[in-house]
mmCIF file of C-alpha atoms in Angstrom:
data_model
loop_
_atom_site.group_PDB
_atom_site.id
_atom_site.type_symbol
_atom_site.label_atom_id
_atom_site.label_comp_id
_atom_site.label_asym_id
_atom_site.label_seq_id
_atom_site.Cartn_x
_atom_site.Cartn_y
_atom_site.Cartn_z
ATOM 1 C CA PHE V 1 93.512 80.419 93.224
ATOM 2 C CA ILE V 2 95.369 83.201 91.433
ATOM 3 C CA ALA V 3 93.991 84.969 88.408
ATOM 4 C CA VAL V 4 96.363 87.010 86.286
ATOM 5 C CA THR V 5 95.080 89.452 83.729
ATOM 6 C CA TRP V 6 96.700 92.040 81.554
ATOM 7 C CA SER V 7 95.450 95.570 81.369
ATOM 8 C CA ARG V 8 96.679 98.875 80.114
ATOM 9 C CA PRO V 9 98.049 101.331 82.694
ATOM 10 C CA ILE V 10 95.512 103.517 84.477
ATOM 11 C CA GLY V 11 95.690 107.077 83.189
ATOM 12 C CA PRO V 12 94.235 110.342 84.518
ATOM 13 C CA LYS V 13 91.127 110.014 82.323
ATOM 14 C CA ASP V 14 90.379 106.616 83.910
ATOM 15 C CA VAL V 15 90.302 107.976 87.457
ATOM 16 C CA ILE V 16 86.874 109.147 88.545
ATOM 17 C CA TYR V 17 87.727 109.967 92.158
ATOM 18 C CA ALA V 18 91.051 110.469 93.952
ATOM 19 C CA VAL V 19 91.453 111.895 97.460
ATOM 20 C CA ASP V 20 94.578 112.966 99.320
ATOM 21 C CA CYS V 21 93.511 111.874 102.805
ATOM 22 C CA GLY V 22 94.174 114.500 105.443
ATOM 23 C CA SER V 23 95.053 117.214 102.920
ATOM 24 C CA MET V 24 93.333 120.592 102.998
ATOM 25 C CA THR V 25 94.184 121.313 99.352
ATOM 26 C CA GLN V 26 93.672 119.745 95.962
ATOM 27 C CA ARG V 27 96.874 118.749 94.175
ATOM 28 C CA LYS V 28 97.941 117.244 90.885
ATOM 29 C CA GLY V 29 100.215 114.218 90.971
ATOM 30 C CA SER V 30 103.180 113.648 88.675
ATOM 31 C CA GLN V 31 101.179 111.228 86.498
ATOM 32 C CA GLY V 32 98.410 113.775 85.961
ATOM 33 C CA PHE V 33 95.955 112.475 88.566
ATOM 34 C CA VAL V 34 94.078 115.217 90.423
ATOM 35 C CA PHE V 35 93.822 114.416 94.132
ATOM 36 C CA LEU V 36 90.955 116.236 95.825
ATOM 37 C CA ALA V 37 91.325 117.702 99.291
ATOM 38 C CA ASP V 38 90.225 115.295 102.036
ATOM 39 C CA GLN V 39 86.465 114.677 101.752
ATOM 40 C CA GLY V 40 83.837 111.974 102.011
ATOM 41 C CA TYR V 41 85.017 110.865 105.452
ATOM 42 C CA SER V 42 83.260 110.303 108.722
ATOM 43 C CA ASP V 43 85.274 110.592 111.924
ATOM 44 C CA GLY V 44 89.017 110.395 112.336
ATOM 45 C CA LYS V 45 91.831 112.861 112.934
ATOM 46 C CA VAL V 46 94.241 114.504 110.511
ATOM 47 C CA ALA V 47 98.026 114.506 110.678
ATOM 48 C CA ASP V 48 99.954 116.869 108.391
ATOM 49 C CA TYR V 49 103.618 115.877 108.442
ATOM 50 C CA THR V 50 104.651 118.862 106.316
ATOM 51 C CA LEU V 51 104.396 120.840 109.575
ATOM 52 C CA ASN V 52 107.015 118.612 111.254
ATOM 53 C CA GLN V 53 110.568 119.212 109.971
ATOM 54 C CA GLU V 54 111.793 115.737 110.899
ATOM 55 C CA LYS V 55 108.887 113.967 109.176
ATOM 56 C CA ALA V 56 108.761 116.363 106.206
ATOM 57 C CA SER V 57 112.386 115.530 105.357
ATOM 58 C CA ILE V 58 111.611 111.806 105.041
ATOM 59 C CA THR V 59 111.697 110.428 101.499
ATOM 60 C CA VAL V 60 109.003 107.933 100.624
ATOM 61 C CA LYS V 61 110.449 105.438 98.155
ATOM 62 C CA TYR V 62 109.092 104.680 94.696
ATOM 63 C CA THR V 63 107.045 107.848 94.213
ATOM 64 C CA ASN V 64 107.544 111.257 92.645
ATOM 65 C CA ASP V 65 104.620 112.562 94.694
ATOM 66 C CA GLN V 66 106.122 113.013 98.162
ATOM 67 C CA ASP V 67 103.572 115.623 99.238
ATOM 68 C CA ILE V 68 100.635 113.245 98.753
ATOM 69 C CA TYR V 69 102.067 110.937 101.423
ATOM 70 C CA MET V 70 102.692 113.726 103.955
ATOM 71 C CA THR V 71 99.087 113.881 105.204
ATOM 72 C CA GLU V 72 96.865 111.198 106.665
ATOM 73 C CA ARG V 73 93.559 110.508 108.379
ATOM 74 C CA HIS V 74 93.627 108.110 111.322
ATOM 75 C CA ALA V 75 91.554 107.174 114.352
ATOM 76 C CA ASP V 76 91.901 105.452 117.696
ATOM 77 C CA ASP V 77 88.887 103.288 116.825
ATOM 78 C CA SER V 78 87.611 103.478 113.250
ATOM 79 C CA PHE V 79 86.604 105.872 110.501
ATOM 80 C CA ALA V 80 85.076 105.581 107.048
ATOM 81 C CA TYR V 81 85.217 107.101 103.592
ATOM 82 C CA SER V 82 82.278 107.096 101.200
ATOM 83 C CA VAL V 83 83.156 106.993 97.524
ATOM 84 C CA PRO V 84 80.565 108.746 95.333
ATOM 85 C CA ILE V 85 79.867 106.207 92.610
ATOM 86 C CA THR V 86 77.050 107.473 90.380
ATOM 87 C CA ALA V 87 76.607 104.589 87.967
ATOM 88 C CA ASN V 88 76.508 100.815 88.161
ATOM 89 C CA GLY V 89 79.640 99.174 86.848
ATOM 90 C CA VAL V 90 82.924 97.477 87.583
ATOM 91 C CA TYR V 91 85.388 99.638 89.489
ATOM 92 C CA VAL V 92 88.940 99.286 90.716
ATOM 93 C CA LEU V 93 89.746 100.865 94.063
ATOM 94 C CA ILE V 94 93.411 101.548 94.784
ATOM 95 C CA LEU V 95 94.418 102.472 98.323
ATOM 96 C CA LYS V 96 97.993 103.539 99.052
ATOM 97 C CA PHE V 97 99.569 103.878 102.482
ATOM 98 C CA THR V 98 102.872 104.730 104.059
ATOM 99 C CA GLU V 99 103.688 104.944 107.772
ATOM 100 C CA LEU V 100 105.442 108.127 108.875
ATOM 101 C CA HIS V 101 104.371 108.354 112.512
ATOM 102 C CA PHE V 102 105.361 105.047 114.109
ATOM 103 C CA LYS V 103 108.900 103.663 113.931
ATOM 104 C CA GLU V 104 108.078 100.188 115.295
ATOM 105 C CA ALA V 105 105.852 97.352 114.109
ATOM 106 C CA ASN V 106 102.534 96.533 115.810
ATOM 107 C CA LYS V 107 101.766 100.193 116.604
ATOM 108 C CA ARG V 108 99.297 100.772 113.752
ATOM 109 C CA VAL V 109 97.558 97.610 112.582
ATOM 110 C CA PHE V 110 94.311 97.969 110.666
ATOM 111 C CA ASN V 111 91.754 96.244 108.462
ATOM 112 C CA ILE V 112 89.997 97.390 105.299
ATOM 113 C CA LYS V 113 86.311 96.742 104.787
ATOM 114 C CA PHE V 114 84.045 97.498 101.817
ATOM 115 C CA GLY V 115 80.560 97.765 103.228
ATOM 116 C CA ASP V 116 80.294 94.759 105.552
ATOM 117 C CA SER V 117 82.966 92.712 103.763
ATOM 118 C CA LEU V 118 86.461 92.395 105.233
ATOM 119 C CA VAL V 119 88.863 92.736 102.296
ATOM 120 C CA VAL V 120 92.310 93.051 103.894
ATOM 121 C CA GLU V 121 93.052 92.059 107.478
ATOM 122 C CA LYS V 122 95.753 93.157 109.912
ATOM 123 C CA ILE V 123 97.833 95.479 107.735
ATOM 124 C CA ASP V 124 101.008 96.554 109.533
ATOM 125 C CA ILE V 125 103.083 98.689 107.195
ATOM 126 C CA LYS V 126 106.120 98.835 109.498
ATOM 127 C CA LYS V 127 106.137 95.071 110.000
ATOM 128 C CA ASN V 128 105.828 94.275 106.294
ATOM 129 C CA PHE V 129 108.138 97.041 105.041
ATOM 130 C CA SER V 130 110.422 97.677 108.002
ATOM 131 C CA SER V 131 113.639 98.429 106.124
ATOM 132 C CA VAL V 132 112.317 101.125 103.773
ATOM 133 C CA LEU V 133 109.601 103.733 103.622
ATOM 134 C CA ASN V 134 107.597 101.933 100.988
ATOM 135 C CA ILE V 135 104.084 102.502 99.827
ATOM 136 C CA TYR V 136 101.669 99.723 100.679
ATOM 137 C CA SER V 137 98.983 99.358 98.015
ATOM 138 C CA ALA V 138 95.662 97.617 98.453
ATOM 139 C CA LEU V 139 93.782 96.868 95.259
ATOM 140 C CA ALA V 140 90.219 95.659 94.968
ATOM 141 C CA CYS V 141 87.824 95.241 92.107
ATOM 142 C CA PHE V 142 84.152 95.537 92.893
ATOM 143 C CA ILE V 143 80.792 95.695 91.175
ATOM 144 C CA GLN V 144 78.294 97.912 92.914
ATOM 145 C CA HIS V 145 76.449 101.169 92.936
ATOM 146 C CA THR V 146 77.790 102.790 96.113
ATOM 147 C CA TYR V 147 80.438 101.679 98.592
ATOM 148 C CA SER V 148 82.080 102.881 101.753
ATOM 149 C CA PHE V 149 85.397 101.488 102.875
ATOM 150 C CA PHE V 150 86.325 101.386 106.514
ATOM 151 C CA PHE V 151 89.685 101.521 108.254
ATOM 152 C CA LEU V 152 89.525 99.749 111.589
ATOM 153 C CA ASN V 153 92.315 99.835 114.151
#
């Protein structure tokens, strides 16, 4: 079953919470979105590829916001982010990933969970996008009051 709907583009006023995972600073993206410094997480480690000349020179395709993709949070086991939703409603959660650390497939494979529900299973960015440094986007629509999403290796 595939449902197709039309919607207007998401603008900065539509975004209630955006985080640059692994970043120590807040930054404004080229489309006007304000990405907060990394927060709302439990566990995990940070990698800042701006400190590595080889990695910092990599161009991530299809974005004008290179710096947002130069930091990450990862874990050997799992970690979580809590998204501070303050009102009941329908929300769209957009997660974007790129893989800068590993050069081969099957090195970083993970799942995405919202609460106890598995939403996306066995994501391997290098396997799915091996020829380019693309951005992998995961999109989910949910109705709830508060959610945490989990990244499991």
